[in-house]
Amino acid sequence: MLTGPIFAIMSNTTDRLKIARIVFLLLLTACGTSEPAFEVVQPELFSAPGAQPNAWADYDNDGDLDLFVGFRGAPDRLYRNDDGVFVDVAPELGLANVEETRVAAWGDFDRDGHLDLYIGFPTTQETPNRLFRNNGDGESFSDVAKDLGVDLIGTTRQTSWIDYDNDGDVDLFVAFRYQANRLFRNDGGTFTDITKQSGIGDPRRTVGVAWFDMDMDGDLDAFVANQNGDQDGFYRNDDGWFVDVAAKLGMDSPNRPDEYGGVGPAVTDYDNDGDLDLFVANYGPDALWRNDGGGIFTEIASGTVLGGDFHSTVASWGDFDNDGWTDLYVAAYLSDVPEAPDHLYRNVAGSFEIATPSMLLSRGASHGVQWADFDADGDLDLALANNNLEGTHQLYRGLLTPAVARRSIQVMVLDSTGVHTMPGAEVRVYAAGTSRLLGTRLVDTGGGYCSQNVMPVHIGLPRGVNRVSVEVTVLGPRGRSMTLIDDVDPNELPNRVLTVHASR
């Protein structure tokens, strides 16, 4: 690797990225593997510049995924999916916000079976954040943020709907760049600010947060990525009281210069050992924290292709080639630069190689990155958002052959009443009739740049696996509870999605 000594002599981030692009192209040439295949979807529609967060959800309950995109310099858009063809319906639904939108998080806060949307803004506008309640008619949303006391003002970043107290409804966490983070407990559709009594009000400059049960004790913990040289935090949930254990675990990234900092954390089980690992896109060298069990993590990106200094903003995991190993897309950002190089890393049995398609080198992301199977063919598609004035927010369809695309299963986790209240649940897939683990995924708690999706988790299946068993672990009053569905044929599932109604 050339990254260490060469980057050390560069005087600024732009110079480092020029060298990074050269190194990247050399590695891509040396890799010798075929490029991942994608095609552009409706380029005339997905062409507006200024896109930042993007988030998938089936807002109209018609069985396919729709896409919300927040903008600066243009009204927000909500693309309704009509059998694989997208139409912007934000103006007619009251969601075409004209303020610069930094945050988009889908969640069903009132447990009515219709997904609601929280969006956030920067302080430069003095615009209160908005909570759009889905009125359930497929035709309108209403802003109820002021009525519910969550109309916060501040440079808002990662917002997550999560059930931190395991009481069966989703609570609201809001991270801020220039003020303390906030946590609101959901009390049956109303909210109580419990930031002070919970201890999670990190005052540092937070831009990204990842929630997962890192110590497997039955409740959600929060990794907090902080900017401008601030140390990162890792808030362990001890029965509703949060303790920052990042320094104790060696995960706080101390002594960073002011231009370095954590930006975009992303969680998955990259090595298929059954526990959840953490990648952090950084200003500075990116990091991959391998979960070694018992709440202990080891940083393993340093010295590999994953550990470069690319001024990364966001990361998103997805098994684009359906080989059973989840791959990683990492986007980079430079102010006033239309295209800083992105990286698509192919996971080869737990090791990584660069596999970025040439078409994404000129039409990459700067902020939003989301994998989703919007056309229900079994392989993952890719939505990117570039907020530069010359950028776009392209949607790319995955082009695996039908036989390979069918080597996958998707799992939608709902509670026993059929409502989406379990972000942070874990899905494990095994070869049917065996203990052979094929993959572990997390029900989304936020990511892809200040966004949160509500969609099934996707797991690619290796060759020769035709039937699987699905294990869903949810967090509740009894701690970690498991639901097992044996002997599933993915080809017999509607849209290849298994819906699991799990009990806490």
Coordinates of C-alpha atoms in Angstrom, one line a residue:
M1 CA 0.0 0.0 0.0
L2 CA 1.1 3.5 -0.8
T3 CA -1.4 5.4 1.4
G4 CA 0.6 5.9 4.5
P5 CA 3.9 7.5 3.5
I6 CA 2.5 9.3 0.5
F7 CA -0.5 10.8 2.3
A8 CA 1.8 11.9 5.1
I9 CA 3.6 14.4 3.0
M10 CA 0.5 15.9 1.4
S11 CA -0.2 19.4 2.6
N12 CA -4.0 19.4 2.3
T13 CA -7.0 17.1 1.7
T14 CA -7.3 17.9 -2.0
D15 CA -3.7 16.7 -2.6
R16 CA -4.4 13.6 -0.6
L17 CA -7.4 12.8 -2.7
K18 CA -5.5 13.3 -6.0
I19 CA -3.0 10.6 -4.8
A20 CA -5.9 8.5 -3.5
R21 CA -7.5 8.5 -7.0
I22 CA -4.2 7.4 -8.6
V23 CA -3.8 4.6 -6.0
F24 CA -7.4 3.6 -6.5
L25 CA -7.1 3.3 -10.3
L26 CA -3.9 1.3 -9.9
L27 CA -5.6 -1.1 -7.5
L28 CA -8.6 -1.4 -9.7
T29 CA -6.4 -2.3 -12.7
A30 CA -4.5 -4.9 -10.7
C31 CA -7.7 -6.5 -9.3
G32 CA -8.5 -8.3 -12.5
T33 CA -12.1 -9.0 -11.6
S34 CA -15.1 -8.0 -13.7
E35 CA -16.9 -4.8 -12.9
P36 CA -20.2 -4.9 -11.1
A37 CA -23.0 -4.3 -13.6
F38 CA -25.5 -1.5 -13.2
E39 CA -27.8 0.6 -15.4
V40 CA -29.1 4.1 -14.9
V41 CA -32.8 4.3 -14.1
Q42 CA -34.9 7.3 -15.4
P43 CA -31.9 9.7 -15.7
E44 CA -34.2 12.5 -16.7
L45 CA -35.9 12.3 -13.3
F46 CA -33.0 11.5 -11.1
S47 CA -30.8 14.4 -12.3
A48 CA -31.3 17.4 -10.0
P49 CA -28.2 18.6 -8.1
G50 CA -28.0 19.3 -4.4
A51 CA -29.3 16.0 -3.0
Q52 CA -28.2 15.1 0.5
P53 CA -30.2 12.5 2.6
N54 CA -32.1 9.7 0.8
A55 CA -34.2 7.1 2.5
W56 CA -36.4 4.2 1.3
A57 CA -39.8 3.2 2.7
D58 CA -43.2 2.0 1.5
Y59 CA -45.1 5.1 2.5
D60 CA -48.3 4.1 0.7
N61 CA -48.4 0.4 1.7
D62 CA -48.7 -0.8 -1.8
G63 CA -45.9 -3.4 -1.5
D64 CA -43.0 -1.6 -3.1
L65 CA -40.3 0.8 -1.9
D66 CA -40.6 4.6 -2.4
L67 CA -37.7 7.0 -2.1
F68 CA -37.5 10.3 -0.3
V69 CA -34.6 12.7 -1.2
G70 CA -33.7 15.9 0.6
F71 CA -32.1 18.8 -1.2
R72 CA -30.3 22.0 -0.8
G73 CA -31.1 24.6 -3.5
A74 CA -34.2 22.7 -4.7
P75 CA -37.5 21.3 -3.2
D76 CA -37.4 17.9 -1.6
R77 CA -38.8 15.0 -3.6
L78 CA -40.7 11.8 -2.7
Y79 CA -40.5 9.3 -5.6
R80 CA -43.5 7.0 -5.6
N81 CA -42.7 3.6 -7.0
D82 CA -45.3 2.5 -9.5
D83 CA -44.3 -1.0 -10.4
G84 CA -40.7 0.1 -11.0
V85 CA -41.4 3.4 -12.5
F86 CA -40.9 6.5 -10.3
V87 CA -43.0 9.6 -10.1
D88 CA -42.3 12.7 -7.8
V89 CA -45.4 13.2 -5.6
A90 CA -43.8 15.4 -3.0
P91 CA -45.7 18.6 -4.1
E92 CA -49.1 17.0 -3.9
L93 CA -48.3 15.4 -0.5
G94 CA -47.0 18.5 1.1
L95 CA -43.4 17.3 1.3
A96 CA -41.7 19.5 -1.2
N97 CA -39.8 21.5 1.5
V98 CA -37.8 24.3 0.0
E99 CA -35.4 24.7 2.9
E100 CA -32.0 22.9 2.8
T101 CA -32.8 19.4 4.2
R102 CA -30.1 17.5 6.0
V103 CA -32.0 14.7 7.6
A104 CA -34.7 12.2 6.5
A105 CA -35.8 9.4 8.9
W106 CA -38.8 7.1 8.3
G107 CA -40.6 5.6 11.3
D108 CA -44.1 4.8 12.6
F109 CA -44.1 6.8 15.8
D110 CA -47.9 6.5 16.4
R111 CA -48.1 2.8 15.6
D112 CA -50.9 3.2 13.1
G113 CA -49.3 1.1 10.4
H114 CA -48.5 4.2 8.2
L115 CA -44.9 5.4 8.1
D116 CA -44.1 8.9 9.2
L117 CA -41.2 11.1 8.2
Y118 CA -38.9 13.3 10.3
I119 CA -36.7 15.8 8.5
G120 CA -34.0 18.2 9.8
F121 CA -32.3 21.4 8.8
P122 CA -29.1 23.4 9.4
T123 CA -29.1 26.4 11.8
T124 CA -28.4 28.9 9.1
Q125 CA -32.1 28.8 8.3
E126 CA -33.4 28.9 11.8
T127 CA -36.1 26.5 10.5
P128 CA -37.6 24.1 13.1
N129 CA -37.4 20.5 12.2
R130 CA -40.5 18.8 11.0
L131 CA -42.3 15.6 11.8
F132 CA -44.7 14.7 9.0
R133 CA -47.4 12.3 10.2
N134 CA -48.7 10.0 7.5
N135 CA -52.4 10.5 7.4
G136 CA -52.9 7.0 6.0
D137 CA -54.8 8.0 2.9
G138 CA -51.7 7.8 0.6
E139 CA -52.4 11.4 -0.3
S140 CA -51.2 13.7 2.5
F141 CA -48.9 14.3 5.5
S142 CA -49.3 16.7 8.3
D143 CA -46.5 18.5 10.2
V144 CA -47.1 17.7 13.9
A145 CA -43.6 18.5 15.2
K146 CA -44.6 21.7 17.1
D147 CA -47.6 20.0 18.7
L148 CA -45.4 17.1 19.9
G149 CA -42.5 19.3 21.1
V150 CA -39.9 17.9 18.6
D151 CA -39.7 21.1 16.4
L152 CA -36.0 21.5 17.2
I153 CA -33.7 24.1 15.8
G154 CA -30.1 23.3 15.1
T155 CA -27.7 21.8 12.5
T156 CA -29.4 18.4 12.6
R157 CA -27.6 15.3 11.6
Q158 CA -28.3 11.6 12.2
T159 CA -31.9 11.2 13.4
S160 CA -33.1 7.7 14.4
W161 CA -36.3 6.1 15.4
I162 CA -35.3 3.4 17.9
D163 CA -36.9 1.7 20.8
Y164 CA -34.1 2.4 23.4
D165 CA -36.3 1.3 26.4
N166 CA -37.9 -1.8 24.8
D167 CA -41.4 -0.7 25.6
G168 CA -42.8 -1.4 22.1
D169 CA -42.8 2.0 20.5
V170 CA -40.1 4.0 18.7
D171 CA -38.4 6.8 20.5
L172 CA -36.7 9.7 18.7
F173 CA -33.0 10.4 18.8
V174 CA -31.6 13.6 17.1
A175 CA -27.9 14.4 16.7
F176 CA -26.6 17.9 16.3
R177 CA -23.4 19.3 14.9
Y178 CA -23.2 22.3 17.2
Q179 CA -25.2 21.5 20.3
A180 CA -25.9 18.5 22.6
N181 CA -27.7 15.5 21.1
R182 CA -31.3 14.9 22.2
L183 CA -33.4 11.8 23.1
F184 CA -37.2 11.8 23.3
R185 CA -39.1 9.0 24.9
N186 CA -42.2 8.0 23.1
D187 CA -45.1 7.8 25.6
G188 CA -47.9 6.5 23.5
G189 CA -47.5 8.9 20.6
T190 CA -46.4 11.9 22.7
F191 CA -42.8 12.7 23.5
T192 CA -40.8 13.5 26.6
D193 CA -37.3 14.9 26.5
I194 CA -35.2 12.5 28.6
T195 CA -31.8 13.7 27.3
K196 CA -30.5 14.8 30.7
Q197 CA -31.8 11.8 32.7
S198 CA -30.5 9.3 30.1
G199 CA -26.9 10.7 29.9
I200 CA -26.8 10.5 26.1
G201 CA -26.6 14.3 25.4
D202 CA -23.1 14.3 23.9
P203 CA -22.1 17.9 23.5
R204 CA -19.4 17.3 20.9
R205 CA -19.9 17.9 17.2
T206 CA -21.9 14.8 16.1
V207 CA -22.6 14.0 12.5
G208 CA -23.3 10.3 12.5
V209 CA -24.7 7.7 14.9
A210 CA -25.2 3.9 14.7
W211 CA -27.5 2.1 17.1
F212 CA -27.1 -1.7 17.7
D213 CA -26.8 -4.1 20.6
M214 CA -23.0 -4.1 20.7
D215 CA -22.7 -6.2 23.9
M216 CA -25.7 -8.4 23.2
D217 CA -27.3 -7.7 26.6
G218 CA -30.7 -7.0 25.2
D219 CA -30.9 -3.2 24.5
L220 CA -29.6 -0.8 21.9
D221 CA -26.3 1.0 22.3
A222 CA -25.2 4.0 20.2
F223 CA -21.8 4.7 18.5
V224 CA -21.5 8.5 18.0
A225 CA -19.2 9.8 15.3
N226 CA -17.9 13.3 16.1
Q227 CA -16.3 15.9 13.9
N228 CA -13.6 18.6 14.0
G229 CA -11.1 16.6 16.0
D230 CA -13.6 15.6 18.7
Q231 CA -13.3 12.1 20.1
D232 CA -16.0 9.6 19.1
G233 CA -18.4 8.2 21.7
F234 CA -19.8 4.8 22.3
Y235 CA -22.8 4.9 24.6
R236 CA -23.6 1.6 26.3
N237 CA -27.2 1.4 27.3
D238 CA -27.4 0.3 31.0
D239 CA -31.2 0.0 31.5
G240 CA -31.9 3.4 30.0
W241 CA -28.8 5.1 31.4
F242 CA -26.1 5.6 28.8
V243 CA -22.4 5.4 29.6
D244 CA -19.7 6.5 27.1
V245 CA -17.3 3.5 27.0
A246 CA -15.5 4.5 23.8
A247 CA -12.2 5.4 25.6
K248 CA -12.3 2.2 27.6
L249 CA -12.7 0.2 24.4
G250 CA -10.1 2.1 22.6
M251 CA -12.6 3.3 20.0
D252 CA -12.7 7.1 20.8
S253 CA -10.0 8.0 18.2
P254 CA -8.2 10.5 20.4
N255 CA -5.7 13.2 19.5
R256 CA -7.2 13.8 16.0
P257 CA -6.3 17.1 14.3
D258 CA -9.2 19.6 13.8
E259 CA -9.6 18.6 10.1
Y260 CA -10.2 15.0 11.1
G261 CA -13.3 13.4 12.6
G262 CA -15.9 10.6 12.5
V263 CA -18.7 11.0 9.9
G264 CA -20.6 8.0 8.8
P265 CA -20.9 4.8 10.8
A266 CA -22.4 1.6 9.2
V267 CA -23.2 -1.7 10.9
T268 CA -23.2 -5.3 9.5
D269 CA -21.7 -8.7 10.0
Y270 CA -19.0 -8.5 7.4
D271 CA -17.2 -11.7 8.3
N272 CA -20.3 -13.9 8.8
D273 CA -19.4 -14.9 12.4
G274 CA -22.8 -13.9 13.8
D275 CA -21.9 -10.6 15.5
L276 CA -22.2 -7.1 14.2
D277 CA -19.2 -5.1 13.1
L278 CA -18.8 -1.4 12.6
F279 CA -17.3 0.6 9.7
V280 CA -16.8 4.3 10.2
A281 CA -16.3 6.7 7.2
N282 CA -14.0 9.4 8.4
Y283 CA -12.3 12.7 7.6
G284 CA -9.0 10.9 8.0
P285 CA -8.3 7.2 7.7
D286 CA -11.5 5.1 7.5
A287 CA -11.9 2.4 10.2
L288 CA -13.4 -1.1 10.4
W289 CA -14.1 -2.2 13.9
R290 CA -14.3 -6.0 14.0
N291 CA -16.6 -7.3 16.8
D292 CA -14.7 -9.9 18.8
G293 CA -17.6 -10.6 21.2
G294 CA -18.3 -9.5 24.7
G295 CA -18.4 -5.8 23.6
I296 CA -14.8 -5.8 22.4
F297 CA -13.8 -4.5 19.0
T298 CA -10.5 -4.5 17.1
E299 CA -9.7 -2.0 14.3
I300 CA -8.6 -3.9 11.2
A301 CA -8.8 -1.5 8.3
S302 CA -5.4 0.1 8.8
G303 CA -3.0 -1.2 6.2
T304 CA -5.7 -2.5 3.9
V305 CA -7.6 -1.0 1.0
L306 CA -10.4 0.0 3.5
G307 CA -8.1 2.2 5.6
G308 CA -7.4 5.0 3.1
D309 CA -7.8 8.7 3.8
F310 CA -10.4 9.7 1.2
H311 CA -12.3 12.4 3.2
S312 CA -15.2 9.9 3.4
T313 CA -18.7 11.0 4.4
V314 CA -20.9 8.0 4.3
A315 CA -20.8 4.2 4.0
S316 CA -23.5 1.6 3.2
W317 CA -23.3 -2.2 3.3
G318 CA -25.0 -4.4 0.7
D319 CA -24.3 -7.7 -1.0
F320 CA -24.4 -6.5 -4.6
D321 CA -23.2 -9.8 -6.1
N322 CA -25.3 -12.2 -4.0
D323 CA -22.3 -14.3 -3.0
G324 CA -23.2 -14.3 0.7
W325 CA -20.6 -11.7 1.8
T326 CA -21.8 -8.1 2.3
D327 CA -20.0 -5.5 0.3
L328 CA -19.3 -1.8 1.1
Y329 CA -19.9 1.5 -0.7
V330 CA -18.1 4.5 0.7
A331 CA -18.6 8.0 -0.6
A332 CA -16.2 11.0 -0.3
Y333 CA -16.9 14.7 -0.3
L334 CA -14.9 17.9 -0.9
S335 CA -16.5 21.3 -0.9
D336 CA -17.0 22.7 -4.4
V337 CA -15.6 19.5 -6.0
P338 CA -18.2 17.8 -8.2
E339 CA -16.7 14.3 -8.0
A340 CA -14.4 13.1 -5.2
P341 CA -13.7 9.4 -5.7
D342 CA -16.1 6.9 -4.3
H343 CA -15.2 3.3 -3.5
L344 CA -17.1 0.1 -3.9
Y345 CA -15.4 -2.6 -2.0
R346 CA -16.1 -6.3 -2.9
N347 CA -16.1 -8.6 0.2
V348 CA -14.2 -11.7 -0.7
A349 CA -14.7 -14.1 2.2
G350 CA -14.0 -11.4 4.8
S351 CA -11.3 -9.6 2.9
F352 CA -11.9 -6.6 0.6
E353 CA -10.9 -5.5 -2.9
I354 CA -11.8 -2.4 -4.9
A355 CA -14.5 -3.1 -7.5
T356 CA -15.9 0.4 -8.3
P357 CA -17.6 0.4 -11.7
S358 CA -16.2 3.0 -14.1
M359 CA -19.7 4.5 -14.6
L360 CA -19.8 5.4 -10.9
L361 CA -16.5 7.3 -11.0
S362 CA -18.2 10.2 -12.8
R363 CA -21.6 9.9 -11.3
G364 CA -20.9 9.0 -7.7
A365 CA -22.2 10.3 -4.4
S366 CA -21.1 12.9 -1.9
H367 CA -23.7 12.3 0.7
G368 CA -26.6 9.8 0.3
V369 CA -25.8 6.1 -0.4
Q370 CA -28.6 3.5 -0.1
W371 CA -28.8 -0.1 -1.3
A372 CA -32.4 -1.4 -1.9
D373 CA -34.1 -3.9 -4.2
F374 CA -36.7 -1.5 -5.5
D375 CA -37.7 -3.8 -8.4
A376 CA -38.0 -6.9 -6.3
D377 CA -35.9 -9.0 -8.6
G378 CA -33.6 -10.3 -5.9
D379 CA -30.5 -8.2 -6.4
L380 CA -29.6 -4.8 -4.9
D381 CA -30.0 -1.5 -6.6
L382 CA -28.1 1.6 -5.6
A383 CA -29.4 5.2 -4.9
L384 CA -26.7 7.9 -4.7
A385 CA -27.0 11.6 -3.8
N386 CA -24.4 14.2 -4.7
N387 CA -25.1 17.7 -3.3
N388 CA -22.7 19.5 -5.7
L389 CA -24.2 22.0 -8.1
E390 CA -22.9 19.7 -10.9
G391 CA -23.9 16.5 -9.1
T392 CA -27.0 14.3 -9.5
H393 CA -28.9 11.8 -7.4
Q394 CA -28.8 8.8 -9.7
L395 CA -30.6 5.6 -9.2
Y396 CA -28.8 2.5 -10.6
R397 CA -30.4 -0.9 -11.2
G398 CA -28.4 -4.0 -10.4
L399 CA -27.9 -6.2 -13.4
L400 CA -27.1 -9.7 -12.0
T401 CA -28.4 -12.5 -14.2
P402 CA -31.8 -13.7 -13.2
A403 CA -30.3 -17.0 -11.8
V404 CA -27.8 -15.1 -9.6
A405 CA -30.4 -12.4 -8.6
R406 CA -32.6 -15.2 -7.3
R407 CA -29.9 -16.3 -4.9
S408 CA -31.1 -14.0 -2.1
I409 CA -33.8 -13.6 0.6
Q410 CA -35.2 -10.5 2.1
V411 CA -36.7 -10.3 5.6
M412 CA -39.2 -7.7 6.9
V413 CA -39.4 -7.6 10.7
L414 CA -42.7 -6.4 12.3
D415 CA -44.0 -6.7 15.8
S416 CA -46.8 -9.1 16.7
T417 CA -49.4 -6.5 15.7
G418 CA -47.8 -6.0 12.3
V419 CA -46.2 -2.6 13.0
H420 CA -42.7 -1.6 12.3
T421 CA -41.4 -0.9 15.8
M422 CA -38.2 -3.0 15.9
P423 CA -35.3 -1.1 14.3
G424 CA -32.1 -2.7 15.6
A425 CA -33.5 -6.3 15.4
E426 CA -31.1 -8.8 14.1
V427 CA -31.7 -11.3 11.2
R428 CA -29.6 -14.4 10.8
V429 CA -30.0 -16.8 7.9
Y430 CA -28.8 -20.4 7.9
A431 CA -28.7 -23.1 5.3
A432 CA -31.8 -25.1 6.0
G433 CA -31.3 -28.1 8.3
T434 CA -27.8 -27.1 9.3
S435 CA -26.0 -24.7 11.7
R436 CA -24.2 -23.1 8.7
L437 CA -24.6 -19.3 9.1
L438 CA -25.0 -17.5 5.8
G439 CA -25.2 -13.9 7.1
T440 CA -26.4 -11.5 9.7
R441 CA -28.1 -8.2 9.1
L442 CA -29.4 -5.3 11.2
V443 CA -32.8 -3.8 10.8
D444 CA -31.9 -0.2 9.9
T445 CA -31.4 2.3 12.8
G446 CA -30.0 5.0 10.6
G447 CA -27.3 5.5 8.1
G448 CA -26.5 6.2 4.4
Y449 CA -25.9 9.9 5.5
C450 CA -28.3 11.2 8.1
S451 CA -31.1 8.9 6.9
Q452 CA -33.2 6.0 8.1
N453 CA -35.0 3.5 5.9
V454 CA -37.9 1.2 6.6
M455 CA -37.3 -1.8 4.4
P456 CA -36.5 -5.5 4.4
V457 CA -33.0 -6.6 5.1
H458 CA -31.3 -8.4 2.2
I459 CA -29.0 -11.4 2.4
G460 CA -27.3 -12.9 -0.6
L461 CA -27.0 -16.7 -0.7
P462 CA -24.0 -18.7 -1.8
R463 CA -24.2 -21.2 -4.7
G464 CA -25.9 -24.4 -3.9
V465 CA -28.2 -23.0 -1.1
N466 CA -31.8 -23.3 -2.1
R467 CA -33.6 -23.4 1.2
V468 CA -32.8 -21.5 4.4
S469 CA -33.8 -21.1 8.0
V470 CA -34.4 -17.5 9.3
E471 CA -33.7 -16.5 12.9
V472 CA -34.9 -13.1 14.0
T473 CA -33.7 -11.6 17.3
V474 CA -35.6 -8.7 18.8
L475 CA -35.1 -6.7 21.9
G476 CA -37.8 -6.4 24.5
P477 CA -38.6 -6.5 28.2
R478 CA -37.3 -10.0 28.4
G479 CA -34.0 -9.0 26.7
R480 CA -33.1 -10.8 23.5
S481 CA -36.0 -12.9 22.1
M482 CA -35.7 -15.2 19.1
T483 CA -38.2 -16.2 16.4
L484 CA -37.2 -19.1 14.1
I485 CA -38.7 -19.9 10.7
D486 CA -37.5 -23.2 9.3
D487 CA -37.1 -24.5 5.8
V488 CA -37.9 -21.4 3.7
D489 CA -37.7 -21.4 -0.1
P490 CA -37.0 -17.8 -1.2
N491 CA -38.5 -18.5 -4.6
E492 CA -41.9 -19.1 -3.1
L493 CA -42.0 -15.8 -1.3
P494 CA -44.0 -12.8 -2.6
N495 CA -41.3 -10.4 -4.0
R496 CA -38.8 -12.7 -2.3
V497 CA -39.6 -11.1 1.1
L498 CA -40.3 -13.1 4.2
T499 CA -42.4 -11.1 6.7
V500 CA -41.7 -12.1 10.3
H501 CA -44.1 -11.1 13.1
A502 CA -41.8 -11.3 16.1
S503 CA -42.8 -11.2 19.8
R504 CA -40.7 -9.4 22.4

